[in-house]
XYZ file of C-alpha atoms in Angstrom:
768
model
C -21.429 29.575 -36.798
C -19.467 28.232 -33.862
C -15.770 27.656 -34.306
C -13.871 24.611 -33.178
C -12.796 24.598 -29.570
C -9.048 25.199 -29.173
C -7.708 24.344 -25.684
C -4.754 26.714 -25.894
C -7.026 29.739 -26.387
C -9.669 28.754 -23.895
C -9.968 30.806 -20.701
C -13.112 29.312 -19.161
C -11.504 26.484 -17.222
C -8.625 28.763 -16.255
C -11.096 31.166 -14.649
C -12.478 28.250 -12.662
C -8.950 27.232 -11.620
C -8.284 30.784 -10.418
C -11.507 30.692 -8.404
C -10.534 27.389 -6.777
C -7.172 28.926 -5.911
C -8.901 31.875 -4.245
C -10.731 29.323 -2.110
C -7.355 27.658 -1.338
C -8.526 24.381 -2.869
C -5.543 24.271 -5.214
C -2.190 25.958 -4.694
C -1.005 28.893 -6.801
C 1.803 26.682 -8.138
C -0.538 23.786 -8.974
C -0.027 22.234 -12.419
C -3.431 23.580 -13.483
C -1.761 27.006 -13.588
C 1.207 25.912 -15.673
C 1.421 27.456 -19.119
C 1.461 24.052 -20.823
C -1.553 22.711 -18.884
C -4.708 21.764 -20.762
C -8.365 21.380 -19.937
C -7.698 17.649 -19.586
C -5.284 18.338 -16.714
C -7.932 20.452 -15.035
C -10.642 17.818 -15.532
C -8.348 15.281 -13.878
C -8.241 17.145 -10.555
C -12.051 17.221 -10.395
C -12.735 13.708 -11.645
C -12.798 11.776 -8.344
C -15.121 14.285 -6.641
C -12.939 14.714 -3.553
C -11.978 18.328 -4.234
C -15.602 19.200 -5.021
C -16.854 17.782 -1.709
C -14.109 19.562 0.246
C -14.961 22.772 -1.613
C -18.593 22.672 -0.455
C -17.455 22.006 3.102
C -15.164 25.040 2.935
C -17.893 27.325 1.605
C -20.484 26.018 4.087
C -18.676 24.212 6.950
C -20.475 21.056 8.031
C -22.684 20.730 4.961
C -20.790 17.521 4.131
C -19.309 15.132 6.662
C -15.920 14.322 5.154
C -16.146 10.868 6.662
C -18.888 10.186 4.112
C -16.441 11.003 1.317
C -14.211 8.364 -0.256
C -11.023 10.383 0.098
C -8.885 8.078 -2.066
C -11.425 6.685 -4.539
C -9.142 6.161 -7.529
C -9.337 2.400 -7.144
C -12.875 2.278 -8.551
C -15.217 4.481 -10.533
C -18.088 3.559 -8.219
C -16.553 5.531 -5.359
C -15.810 8.475 -7.654
C -19.477 8.515 -8.660
C -20.514 8.344 -5.027
C -18.438 11.443 -4.261
C -19.753 13.311 -7.299
C -23.361 12.428 -6.474
C -22.801 13.564 -2.872
C -21.526 16.877 -4.239
C -24.541 17.288 -6.538
C -27.010 16.330 -3.808
C -25.472 18.857 -1.398
C -25.549 21.566 -4.073
C -29.307 21.051 -4.208
C -30.016 20.642 -0.489
C -27.642 23.225 0.999
C -27.181 25.745 -1.818
C -30.558 25.563 -3.589
C -28.943 24.831 -6.949
C -30.648 22.983 -9.791
C -30.009 22.233 -13.463
C -26.626 20.689 -12.622
C -24.318 18.451 -14.605
C -24.811 14.682 -14.443
C -22.203 12.673 -12.564
C -21.058 10.671 -15.581
C -20.199 13.884 -17.440
C -17.287 14.483 -15.089
C -16.085 10.906 -15.166
C -15.873 10.433 -18.927
C -15.931 13.508 -19.118
C -18.709 13.825 -21.678
C -19.244 17.548 -21.234
C -16.753 19.495 -19.155
C -18.556 22.686 -20.110
C -21.592 21.622 -18.053
C -19.306 20.958 -15.083
C -17.834 24.442 -15.413
C -21.341 25.910 -15.601
C -22.288 24.209 -12.330
C -19.153 25.501 -10.597
C -19.841 28.980 -11.946
C -23.341 28.843 -10.422
C -21.837 27.684 -7.131
C -19.333 30.552 -7.162
C -22.191 33.046 -7.428
C -24.453 31.596 -4.709
C -25.206 33.735 -1.670
C -23.165 31.492 0.640
C -20.103 31.678 -1.601
C -20.266 35.433 -2.230
C -20.796 36.461 1.404
C -17.183 35.488 2.120
C -15.999 38.264 -0.159
C -14.426 35.859 -2.654
C -15.656 36.847 -6.131
C -17.209 34.250 -8.390
C -16.747 33.713 -12.111
C -19.138 33.585 -15.059
C -19.242 31.203 -17.999
C -21.455 31.849 -21.005
C -23.682 29.003 -22.102
C -22.572 27.549 -25.444
C -24.707 25.911 -28.042
C -24.987 22.187 -28.518
C -22.883 22.150 -31.673
C -20.072 24.000 -29.929
C -20.367 21.618 -26.970
C -19.770 18.762 -29.391
C -16.541 20.386 -30.538
C -15.505 20.928 -26.930
C -16.068 17.268 -26.128
C -14.315 16.111 -29.266
C -11.270 18.236 -28.484
C -11.134 17.093 -24.872
C -11.360 13.473 -25.986
C -8.425 14.021 -28.310
C -6.373 15.613 -25.535
C -7.055 12.796 -23.094
C -6.635 10.140 -25.752
C -3.217 11.513 -26.662
C -1.929 11.103 -23.113
C -0.682 7.804 -21.689
C -3.675 6.100 -20.053
C -3.498 5.720 -16.300
C -4.836 2.233 -15.774
C -4.014 1.731 -12.153
C -4.799 3.882 -9.176
C -2.387 6.604 -8.179
C -0.618 4.411 -5.686
C -1.595 6.707 -2.829
C -2.856 5.151 0.330
C -6.608 4.987 0.710
C -6.054 5.636 4.413
C -3.492 8.381 3.964
C -2.823 10.296 7.151
C -3.351 13.664 5.462
C -6.588 12.688 3.748
C -8.711 14.853 6.000
C -7.505 17.894 7.886
C -9.859 17.237 10.802
C -8.388 13.788 11.462
C -4.840 15.155 11.500
C -5.870 17.975 13.830
C -7.379 15.452 16.239
C -4.203 13.380 16.168
C -2.020 16.433 16.735
C -4.130 17.567 19.677
C -4.510 14.216 21.428
C -1.152 12.614 20.720
C 1.459 15.259 19.900
C 0.639 18.397 21.857
C 1.896 17.173 25.207
C 5.380 16.503 23.867
C 6.111 20.185 24.398
C 6.124 19.851 28.210
C 9.504 18.077 28.171
C 12.002 20.416 29.815
C 15.244 19.242 28.242
C 15.875 19.998 24.601
C 17.543 17.230 22.547
C 20.762 18.266 20.863
C 20.547 15.979 17.871
C 17.810 15.386 15.324
C 17.748 11.658 16.028
C 17.422 12.266 19.764
C 14.381 14.420 19.098
C 12.758 11.801 16.862
C 13.346 9.058 19.441
C 11.892 11.273 22.154
C 8.872 12.046 19.979
C 8.346 8.349 19.334
C 8.459 7.478 23.039
C 6.339 10.397 24.238
C 3.671 10.020 21.583
C 3.483 6.277 22.218
C 2.794 6.976 25.891
C 0.046 9.430 24.932
C -1.412 6.941 22.479
C -1.564 4.138 25.046
C -3.256 6.594 27.419
C -5.831 7.387 24.725
C -6.536 3.694 24.092
C -6.989 3.174 27.820
C -9.505 6.038 27.969
C -11.389 4.632 24.991
C -11.623 1.359 26.853
C -12.426 2.656 30.351
C -14.640 5.665 29.516
C -16.529 4.301 26.513
C -16.086 0.621 25.766
C -16.756 -0.655 29.310
C -19.543 1.714 30.488
C -21.453 1.561 27.178
C -21.493 -2.228 27.086
C -24.802 -2.489 28.950
C -26.479 0.074 26.669
C -25.636 -1.639 23.381
C -26.489 -4.917 21.722
C -23.476 -7.257 21.871
C -23.056 -7.234 18.084
C -23.229 -3.405 17.960
C -20.742 -3.095 20.819
C -18.363 -5.494 19.057
C -18.598 -3.462 15.842
C -18.105 0.004 17.354
C -15.217 -1.018 19.628
C -13.716 -3.584 17.278
C -10.165 -4.572 18.392
C -9.801 -1.655 20.865
C -8.997 -4.056 23.721
C -6.407 -5.884 21.612
C -4.812 -2.622 20.449
C -4.466 -1.483 24.056
C -2.764 -4.741 25.035
C -0.388 -4.677 22.055
C 0.666 -1.063 22.530
C 1.010 -1.394 26.296
C 3.550 -4.160 25.678
C 5.140 -2.121 22.879
C 5.502 0.883 25.207
C 7.168 -1.260 27.879
C 9.776 -2.329 25.320
C 10.370 1.251 24.159
C 10.657 2.603 27.701
C 13.553 0.254 28.470
C 15.808 2.034 25.986
C 14.905 5.563 27.060
C 17.803 6.104 29.456
C 20.488 4.438 27.352
C 23.003 7.000 26.085
C 24.539 4.778 23.401
C 22.781 5.906 20.228
C 24.084 2.907 18.271
C 22.567 0.526 20.792
C 19.289 2.469 20.950
C 18.837 2.393 17.173
C 19.660 -1.299 16.988
C 17.232 -2.097 19.781
C 14.510 0.063 18.188
C 14.853 -1.949 15.012
C 14.477 -5.193 16.947
C 11.374 -3.944 18.766
C 9.575 -2.873 15.589
C 10.408 -6.127 13.832
C 9.232 -8.061 16.879
C 5.834 -6.313 16.832
C 5.457 -6.164 13.050
C 3.190 -9.180 12.814
C 1.049 -8.087 15.779
C 0.499 -4.693 14.129
C -1.263 -6.411 11.226
C -4.373 -6.371 13.427
C -4.792 -2.797 12.192
C -5.928 -4.202 8.867
C -9.040 -5.534 10.567
C -9.480 -2.380 12.673
C -9.196 0.053 9.760
C -11.364 -2.081 7.465
C -14.120 -1.974 10.096
C -13.720 1.744 10.855
C -16.332 3.130 8.456
C -18.878 0.579 9.606
C -18.070 1.350 13.258
C -18.399 5.130 12.972
C -21.563 4.957 10.857
C -23.179 2.577 13.332
C -22.188 4.809 16.250
C -23.767 7.808 14.525
C -26.962 5.842 13.844
C -27.196 4.734 17.480
C -26.743 8.307 18.697
C -29.413 9.552 16.283
C -31.905 6.841 17.234
C -31.479 6.716 21.024
C -31.526 9.998 22.967
C -30.423 8.352 26.211
C -27.493 6.617 24.556
C -26.444 9.867 22.875
C -26.517 11.719 26.203
C -24.336 9.035 27.796
C -21.802 9.335 24.992
C -21.766 13.139 25.335
C -21.253 12.808 29.097
C -18.168 10.651 28.639
C -16.851 12.889 25.856
C -16.936 15.796 28.315
C -15.139 13.749 30.963
C -12.348 12.690 28.640
C -11.537 15.837 26.641
C -14.182 18.421 27.547
C -15.879 17.345 24.318
C -13.229 18.917 22.090
C -13.655 15.833 19.943
C -16.453 13.335 19.558
C -16.016 9.617 20.168
C -16.640 9.109 16.452
C -13.644 11.314 15.656
C -11.342 9.728 18.240
C -11.925 6.275 16.722
C -9.897 7.474 13.738
C -6.769 8.101 15.833
C -5.505 4.455 15.775
C -5.518 4.593 11.978
C -3.469 7.786 12.170
C -1.014 6.257 14.621
C -0.117 3.094 12.731
C 0.654 5.172 9.633
C 3.052 7.430 11.562
C 5.600 4.775 12.474
C 7.320 4.399 9.112
C 7.503 8.206 8.834
C 9.213 8.455 12.217
C 11.586 5.631 11.344
C 12.400 7.303 8.044
C 13.763 10.227 10.068
C 15.971 7.792 11.974
C 17.319 6.033 8.885
C 20.837 7.385 8.716
C 23.389 7.646 5.943
C 23.697 4.270 4.237
C 27.409 4.119 5.058
C 26.789 4.220 8.821
C 26.825 0.932 10.710
C 23.309 1.292 12.099
C 21.832 2.018 8.660
C 20.953 -1.576 7.797
C 19.128 -2.215 11.073
C 17.084 1.005 10.888
C 16.385 0.513 7.197
C 15.114 -2.983 7.965
C 12.706 -1.589 10.596
C 11.605 1.213 8.270
C 10.880 -1.234 5.446
C 9.024 -3.525 7.860
C 6.650 -0.746 8.939
C 6.173 0.430 5.349
C 5.203 -3.138 4.549
C 2.721 -3.153 7.445
C 1.196 0.143 6.259
C 0.903 -1.205 2.715
C -0.699 -4.408 3.992
C -3.269 -2.438 6.004
C -3.996 -0.180 3.052
C -4.796 -3.100 0.757
C -6.981 -4.809 3.357
C -9.006 -1.613 3.774
C -9.220 -1.079 0.028
C -10.506 -4.587 -0.650
C -12.884 -4.474 2.308
C -14.408 -1.173 1.177
C -14.962 -2.419 -2.368
C -16.431 -5.754 -1.286
C -18.765 -4.232 1.304
C -19.946 -1.467 -1.005
C -20.691 -3.749 -3.941
C -22.261 -6.411 -1.740
C -24.661 -3.754 -0.404
C -25.395 -2.014 -3.713
C -25.743 -4.817 -6.259
C -29.340 -6.086 -6.242
C -31.537 -8.569 -8.123
C -29.224 -11.579 -7.861
C -31.697 -13.789 -9.696
C -29.480 -16.764 -10.407
C -27.070 -16.654 -7.479
C -28.749 -14.920 -4.521
C -26.111 -16.163 -2.055
C -23.124 -15.224 -4.205
C -20.328 -13.381 -2.407
C -18.604 -10.671 -4.424
C -15.230 -11.687 -3.007
C -15.375 -15.023 -4.854
C -14.800 -13.155 -8.136
C -11.433 -11.783 -7.012
C -10.159 -8.224 -6.813
C -11.929 -5.460 -8.722
C -9.638 -4.278 -11.522
C -11.835 -1.755 -13.339
C -15.440 -0.587 -13.503
C -17.204 1.723 -15.940
C -20.496 2.588 -17.590
C -20.602 1.362 -21.197
C -22.961 0.467 -24.010
C -23.306 -3.209 -24.895
C -25.002 -5.319 -27.528
C -25.085 -9.120 -27.385
C -25.032 -11.129 -30.621
C -28.612 -12.349 -30.045
C -29.979 -8.978 -28.899
C -31.296 -6.410 -31.359
C -30.978 -3.584 -28.850
C -27.948 -1.658 -27.618
C -28.163 -1.255 -23.855
C -26.528 0.963 -21.249
C -24.751 -1.272 -18.770
C -22.338 -0.950 -15.874
C -19.406 -3.348 -16.075
C -17.307 -4.594 -13.142
C -14.129 -6.426 -14.182
C -12.769 -8.773 -11.511
C -9.896 -11.266 -11.583
C -12.221 -14.143 -12.466
C -15.423 -12.643 -13.815
C -17.082 -9.740 -15.584
C -20.204 -8.624 -13.762
C -22.767 -6.798 -15.902
C -25.357 -4.610 -14.186
C -27.852 -1.890 -14.929
C -27.270 1.325 -12.990
C -30.388 2.334 -11.034
C -29.946 5.454 -8.924
C -27.360 4.447 -6.316
C -27.735 0.723 -6.922
C -26.756 -1.756 -9.603
C -29.231 -4.358 -10.787
C -27.579 -7.658 -11.721
C -28.016 -8.647 -15.362
C -25.312 -11.172 -16.256
C -21.975 -12.638 -15.273
C -19.218 -13.813 -17.630
C -16.388 -16.193 -16.835
C -13.525 -13.967 -17.905
C -11.278 -16.831 -19.032
C -13.904 -17.966 -21.568
C -13.760 -14.645 -23.442
C -11.069 -12.840 -25.367
C -10.898 -9.298 -26.716
C -11.211 -8.684 -30.429
C -10.133 -5.183 -31.338
C -12.038 -3.042 -33.819
C -9.615 -0.451 -35.156
C -12.067 2.284 -35.930
C -11.822 6.048 -35.732
C -14.149 7.968 -33.468
C -17.466 8.832 -35.068
C -19.088 12.045 -33.965
C -22.855 11.813 -34.138
C -25.511 14.500 -33.843
C -25.435 14.481 -30.035
C -21.687 14.954 -29.864
C -21.122 11.408 -28.553
C -17.903 9.702 -29.523
C -17.933 5.922 -29.496
C -14.990 3.525 -29.453
C -15.794 -0.155 -29.628
C -14.367 -3.634 -29.293
C -15.775 -7.145 -28.966
C -15.751 -9.845 -26.330
C -15.732 -13.176 -28.146
C -16.522 -16.705 -26.935
C -16.779 -19.644 -29.341
C -18.025 -17.475 -32.181
C -20.519 -15.602 -29.993
C -19.728 -11.980 -29.436
C -20.674 -8.990 -27.331
C -19.975 -5.572 -28.838
C -18.980 -2.913 -26.313
C -18.865 0.860 -26.835
C -16.858 3.278 -24.680
C -17.291 7.058 -24.710
C -13.574 7.776 -25.009
C -10.513 6.111 -26.449
C -8.888 6.265 -23.018
C -11.791 4.384 -21.424
C -11.759 1.750 -24.156
C -8.028 1.189 -23.645
C -8.536 0.908 -19.894
C -11.289 -1.695 -20.278
C -9.273 -3.769 -22.761
C -6.228 -3.541 -20.506
C -8.286 -4.626 -17.465
C -9.626 -7.722 -19.239
C -6.143 -8.694 -20.400
C -4.800 -8.047 -16.908
C -7.452 -10.362 -15.443
C -6.358 -13.096 -17.867
C -2.755 -12.568 -16.817
C -3.700 -12.672 -13.130
C -5.201 -16.137 -13.589
C -2.457 -17.424 -15.895
C 0.560 -15.115 -15.579
C 2.926 -14.990 -18.545
C 5.781 -15.049 -16.044
C 4.988 -18.714 -15.267
C 7.145 -19.497 -18.294
C 10.182 -18.489 -16.219
C 9.634 -20.992 -13.389
C 8.617 -24.606 -12.901
C 6.526 -23.808 -9.814
C 2.865 -24.863 -10.249
C 1.347 -21.587 -9.080
C -2.337 -20.757 -8.627
C -3.947 -17.467 -7.639
C -4.977 -18.059 -4.032
C -6.799 -16.426 -1.127
C -4.756 -16.810 2.059
C -6.734 -16.859 5.308
C -3.851 -15.472 7.385
C -1.083 -12.952 6.668
C 1.752 -14.582 4.764
C 5.043 -13.328 3.371
C 6.351 -13.807 -0.150
C 9.063 -16.453 -0.143
C 11.145 -14.341 -2.504
C 11.022 -10.739 -1.245
C 9.792 -11.449 2.325
C 7.111 -8.734 2.004
C 3.512 -9.491 2.930
C 1.050 -10.589 0.285
C -1.453 -7.757 0.369
C -5.229 -7.576 0.704
C -8.111 -9.829 1.727
C -8.630 -11.950 -1.374
C -6.414 -13.524 -4.023
C -3.374 -11.890 -2.458
C -0.830 -13.934 -4.384
C 0.157 -17.306 -5.778
C 0.634 -20.659 -4.019
C 2.744 -23.458 -5.483
C 0.742 -26.689 -5.490
C 3.944 -28.728 -5.112
C 6.200 -26.994 -2.570
C 3.591 -24.685 -0.933
C 5.655 -21.534 -1.410
C 3.767 -18.230 -1.725
C 4.831 -15.358 -3.996
C 3.675 -12.011 -5.341
C 2.815 -11.891 -9.019
C 5.794 -9.633 -9.689
C 8.094 -12.128 -7.935
C 7.077 -15.164 -10.032
C 9.673 -14.574 -12.732
C 12.519 -14.543 -10.215
C 11.176 -17.131 -7.756
C 13.596 -19.891 -8.782
C 12.836 -23.551 -9.380
C 10.234 -25.585 -7.535
C 11.726 -27.237 -4.480
C 14.575 -24.698 -4.315
C 13.741 -21.636 -2.265
C 15.991 -18.673 -3.079
C 15.473 -17.181 0.340
C 15.576 -20.565 2.073
C 12.049 -20.178 3.465
C 10.553 -23.508 2.484
C 13.106 -25.982 1.134
C 16.576 -26.772 2.524
C 15.636 -25.572 5.997
C 18.746 -25.823 8.203
C 19.034 -28.693 10.652
C 16.797 -28.415 13.673
C 15.534 -25.028 12.550
C 12.017 -23.895 13.414
C 10.086 -22.099 10.701
C 9.957 -19.190 13.164
C 13.738 -19.048 13.609
C 14.660 -15.445 12.658
C 17.926 -16.625 11.055
C 16.393 -19.319 8.849
C 16.433 -17.147 5.694
C 20.106 -16.251 5.856
C 22.519 -17.742 3.344
C 25.161 -18.245 6.039
C 22.925 -20.076 8.544
C 23.051 -23.883 8.822
C 21.067 -24.530 11.991
C 22.285 -26.982 14.613
C 25.506 -28.817 13.716
C 28.569 -29.647 15.819
C 32.121 -28.309 15.549
C 33.583 -31.283 13.680
C 30.779 -31.331 11.099
C 31.242 -27.609 10.489
C 34.983 -28.098 9.995
C 34.368 -30.953 7.590
C 31.921 -28.879 5.532
C 34.210 -25.847 5.321
C 37.664 -27.342 4.888
C 37.141 -27.988 1.160
C 35.707 -24.507 0.531
C 37.681 -21.398 -0.420
C 39.202 -19.082 2.165
C 36.690 -16.572 3.532
C 33.749 -19.002 3.468
C 31.815 -18.984 6.729
C 28.692 -20.321 8.397
C 26.737 -19.609 11.549
C 25.650 -22.648 13.514
C 23.483 -23.068 16.564
C 25.177 -24.787 19.482
C 23.459 -27.802 20.959
C 23.789 -26.549 24.509
C 21.440 -23.584 24.023
C 18.855 -22.289 21.579
C 20.374 -18.805 21.863
C 24.038 -19.863 21.604
C 25.725 -19.575 18.209
C 29.195 -19.919 16.718
C 30.867 -18.474 13.624
C 32.919 -21.058 11.732
C 35.307 -19.503 9.180
C 37.722 -21.038 6.673
C 40.885 -18.907 6.511
C 44.491 -19.686 5.548
C 43.596 -23.298 4.926
C 42.213 -23.854 8.437
C 38.770 -23.563 10.054
C 38.458 -21.206 13.005
C 35.458 -21.313 15.378
C 34.400 -18.119 17.176
C 31.643 -18.333 19.750
C 29.083 -15.540 19.633
C 28.587 -14.397 23.201
C 25.292 -13.104 24.525
C 24.733 -10.685 27.388
C 21.139 -10.320 28.584
C 20.125 -7.251 30.576
C 16.450 -7.696 31.386
C 14.822 -7.880 27.973
C 17.799 -6.398 26.142
C 20.182 -8.703 24.268
C 23.739 -7.784 23.343
C 25.744 -10.004 20.983
C 29.534 -9.809 20.826
C 32.756 -11.660 20.022
C 34.744 -9.527 22.429
C 33.818 -6.591 24.615
C 35.358 -4.307 22.018
C 32.005 -4.044 20.238
C 28.392 -5.042 20.980
C 25.571 -5.663 18.505
C 21.800 -5.738 18.844
C 21.470 -8.763 16.538
C 23.528 -11.530 14.958
C 22.636 -10.168 11.514
C 24.133 -6.793 12.449
C 27.319 -8.506 13.654
C 27.726 -10.530 10.453
C 27.194 -7.473 8.275
C 29.918 -5.661 10.199
C 32.505 -8.390 9.714
C 31.659 -8.867 6.058
C 33.087 -5.374 5.635
C 35.557 -4.948 8.522
C 38.334 -7.170 9.822
C 37.799 -9.549 12.734
C 41.196 -8.388 13.979
C 39.505 -5.922 16.347
C 38.373 -8.905 18.440
C 41.371 -11.230 18.128
C 44.966 -10.022 18.336
C 46.237 -13.149 16.602
C 44.260 -12.480 13.429
C 45.569 -10.748 10.338
C 44.059 -7.413 9.428
C 42.437 -8.777 6.252
C 40.348 -11.556 7.842
C 36.695 -10.999 6.913
C 33.527 -13.032 6.408
C 33.533 -13.135 2.605
C 31.388 -16.001 1.297
C 28.295 -17.478 2.988
C 28.076 -21.265 3.188
C 24.935 -21.309 1.020
C 25.143 -19.492 -2.293
C 22.635 -19.040 -5.115
C 23.184 -19.346 -8.836
C 21.506 -16.703 -11.022
C 21.457 -15.586 -14.648
C 21.486 -11.911 -15.628
C 18.350 -10.872 -17.505
C 19.938 -7.743 -18.994
C 23.140 -5.764 -19.319
C 24.011 -3.481 -16.436
C 26.828 -0.938 -16.045
C 27.626 -0.016 -12.453
C 27.240 3.654 -11.555
C 29.351 3.518 -8.391
C 32.151 1.379 -6.959
C 29.777 -0.652 -4.791
C 27.783 -1.976 -7.739
C 28.380 -4.939 -10.031
C 28.542 -4.705 -13.823
C 27.449 -7.664 -15.947
C 26.157 -8.727 -19.336
C 22.881 -10.396 -20.241
C 22.963 -14.190 -19.635
C 26.100 -13.882 -17.496
C 26.205 -16.183 -14.443
C 26.115 -14.394 -11.072
C 26.627 -16.109 -7.717
C 24.535 -14.493 -4.971
C 26.585 -14.156 -1.767
C 24.529 -11.670 0.256
C 21.145 -9.996 0.584
C 21.929 -7.068 2.918
C 24.312 -4.169 3.246
C 23.398 -1.796 0.420
C 19.856 -0.781 -0.504
C 16.412 -2.325 -0.343
C 15.958 -4.619 -3.341
C 19.713 -4.991 -3.980
C 21.759 -8.154 -3.407
C 25.473 -8.871 -3.348
C 26.937 -11.066 -6.061
C 30.101 -12.335 -7.691
C 30.696 -12.829 -11.409
C 32.767 -15.608 -12.968
C 35.747 -13.242 -13.265
C 35.589 -12.707 -9.462
C 34.145 -9.189 -9.547
C 32.011 -8.534 -6.443
C 29.328 -5.890 -5.983
C 25.638 -5.134 -5.543
C 22.876 -5.427 -8.141
C 19.115 -5.065 -8.364
C 17.259 -8.297 -7.634
C 14.958 -7.615 -10.585
C 17.944 -7.878 -12.952
C 18.427 -11.628 -12.391
C 16.636 -14.939 -12.617
C 17.477 -17.460 -9.908
C 18.239 -21.018 -10.965
C 18.773 -22.613 -7.565
C 21.357 -23.221 -4.891
C 25.003 -23.711 -5.848
C 26.125 -27.286 -5.245
C 29.669 -27.726 -3.877
C 31.503 -31.034 -4.060
């Protein structure tokens, strides 16, 4: 009689892990080799199918085109299944293998032993063994023992914290496919080595790499345009041409202008100025770089169409090959080169990270601002691609739309979770296998049919609630373990079974998350009237100034004041009509909504000298404002209350071509007004004015925000602010420390930095 399966004593999966290590698919120090690792940990690394597809390609190079693999599929089970099915299909077609595991077994996993058996067969195929890498054998176990194996694995997985969301990794990660990185290295980086002079400092090298690689990238875009886009126009239908070369012309124009800006700083020897100017350039182009969202979202469609055209039209294929030879001696195909722009846009924040200096250096804030801006751009692009891939895939693979043939998947919102389940409606005598897609606004129920999903029903998610059934797993004769719950609407119910406790918890969580997306609990902390909204154009959150991400239902729009926020920013978004970052309400006098200073607490827009004096004279010493002078859009003045009087200091501007230098005296120049203000919040203005005392600083911005602490916090260094829950904090700055930290003052006049998430804003402080 078979004994119960005990993970700690099992060696079968460990043999498979050793085999994968011999093939260099997992590292020798991978967690699968740790002494405390379990079969559940091992199943996790196989579950999305990516490693399996890469394994086949390593054993038999070219048997799978990695561009057909969803390399970051954790966002949806559909893409995991697609990878697994591609693996199984290739095992049959290229390796002559049959009697393989079923795709769902790996996902649940309902029988990891069958997966191990398939991998054992693969390890002993002729193609695998001819490399000299030995395979491994796994004895077939009986059905009853398989049931114990499954039961034990379910317990292991069920005992671990469920991972409801994706891993957080980028779907368009630059290291997702070795071939793409090799192409980028060859076409963009390799020529950097021809520079004769060697930089002495790490930052000099990074700046040089940025400039040289940008030049190479612009050259590549120009070749794409001149050698492919233009000459192939007459051989392609207009719609096909527009798809394959989507946004190439625009990318060339943007990066040509970007390169011109970068080239201007190349010869400047002042590293402080160079870093400040670099920050300005990246922030200037940040919004234009969002075009990559559209480019990357279209990339799969473009490369697949190009491959189809080459396969169908011999003459067209020969023309493409001819131009590939002219450009790079056909080292890389046009299809491969189209991936380089995606690689490039994701390099910028990595390069800037190498330039972000010690946080105590003066240039830190400017470089950190540029670094965060490009991280935000990369995150925006990632979400656009993710949503586009899901929408396009489901739109193409869901069939039999009987009731709503014109329905667009995107109208249901973002896909939160999908899974194969068993369902039984209250008026149906039969339990049915169904595939469930949980979106923000609806639950789509389908029947899986090969690689398609036949529409069966759609539920308005807000009309249903989850009713838990607290039952233990029941092991039946087939070794299936079922965990169930109910969806209830007005007394009617649908009973749903999941194969594992983990899957049940994920489905219940997803439904509750959808409810919270439509009516967030955090609305109780604000009087904004917020609704989940799809924004047609890129828009920034009024609270954190980061982009709302994705293509659909990116965030929330207030129906009263039209402010836009992320879901996680609702709780700390302040009151309706009072914008904590001064993006919508209380816009300074004469200030355009594109004025780069409009969000600053110290900025008041266009007012005259006497008005500034009148506003400041009743405020405490150290209070200051920045005002725009009426004689010029680019002329500004600092007005500061000190020693009972108001002093006005004109900010001078020196323009050298396209380079701007701001200064109070020629003692020190700054690349932006923000950089200047940050300096004199921490250092005395005495360095510019001999008549000033050595303790004169810009201490308190004219506009200040009132906040309430949401929790206790004990500072861990001298720069931070300690406070108690419900204590009043006055916000007096938003820069100068770390991303996500603001500067505040408590009622006992303690000043320091704190995490923004630790407070709730109540509005702007009103001064008499």
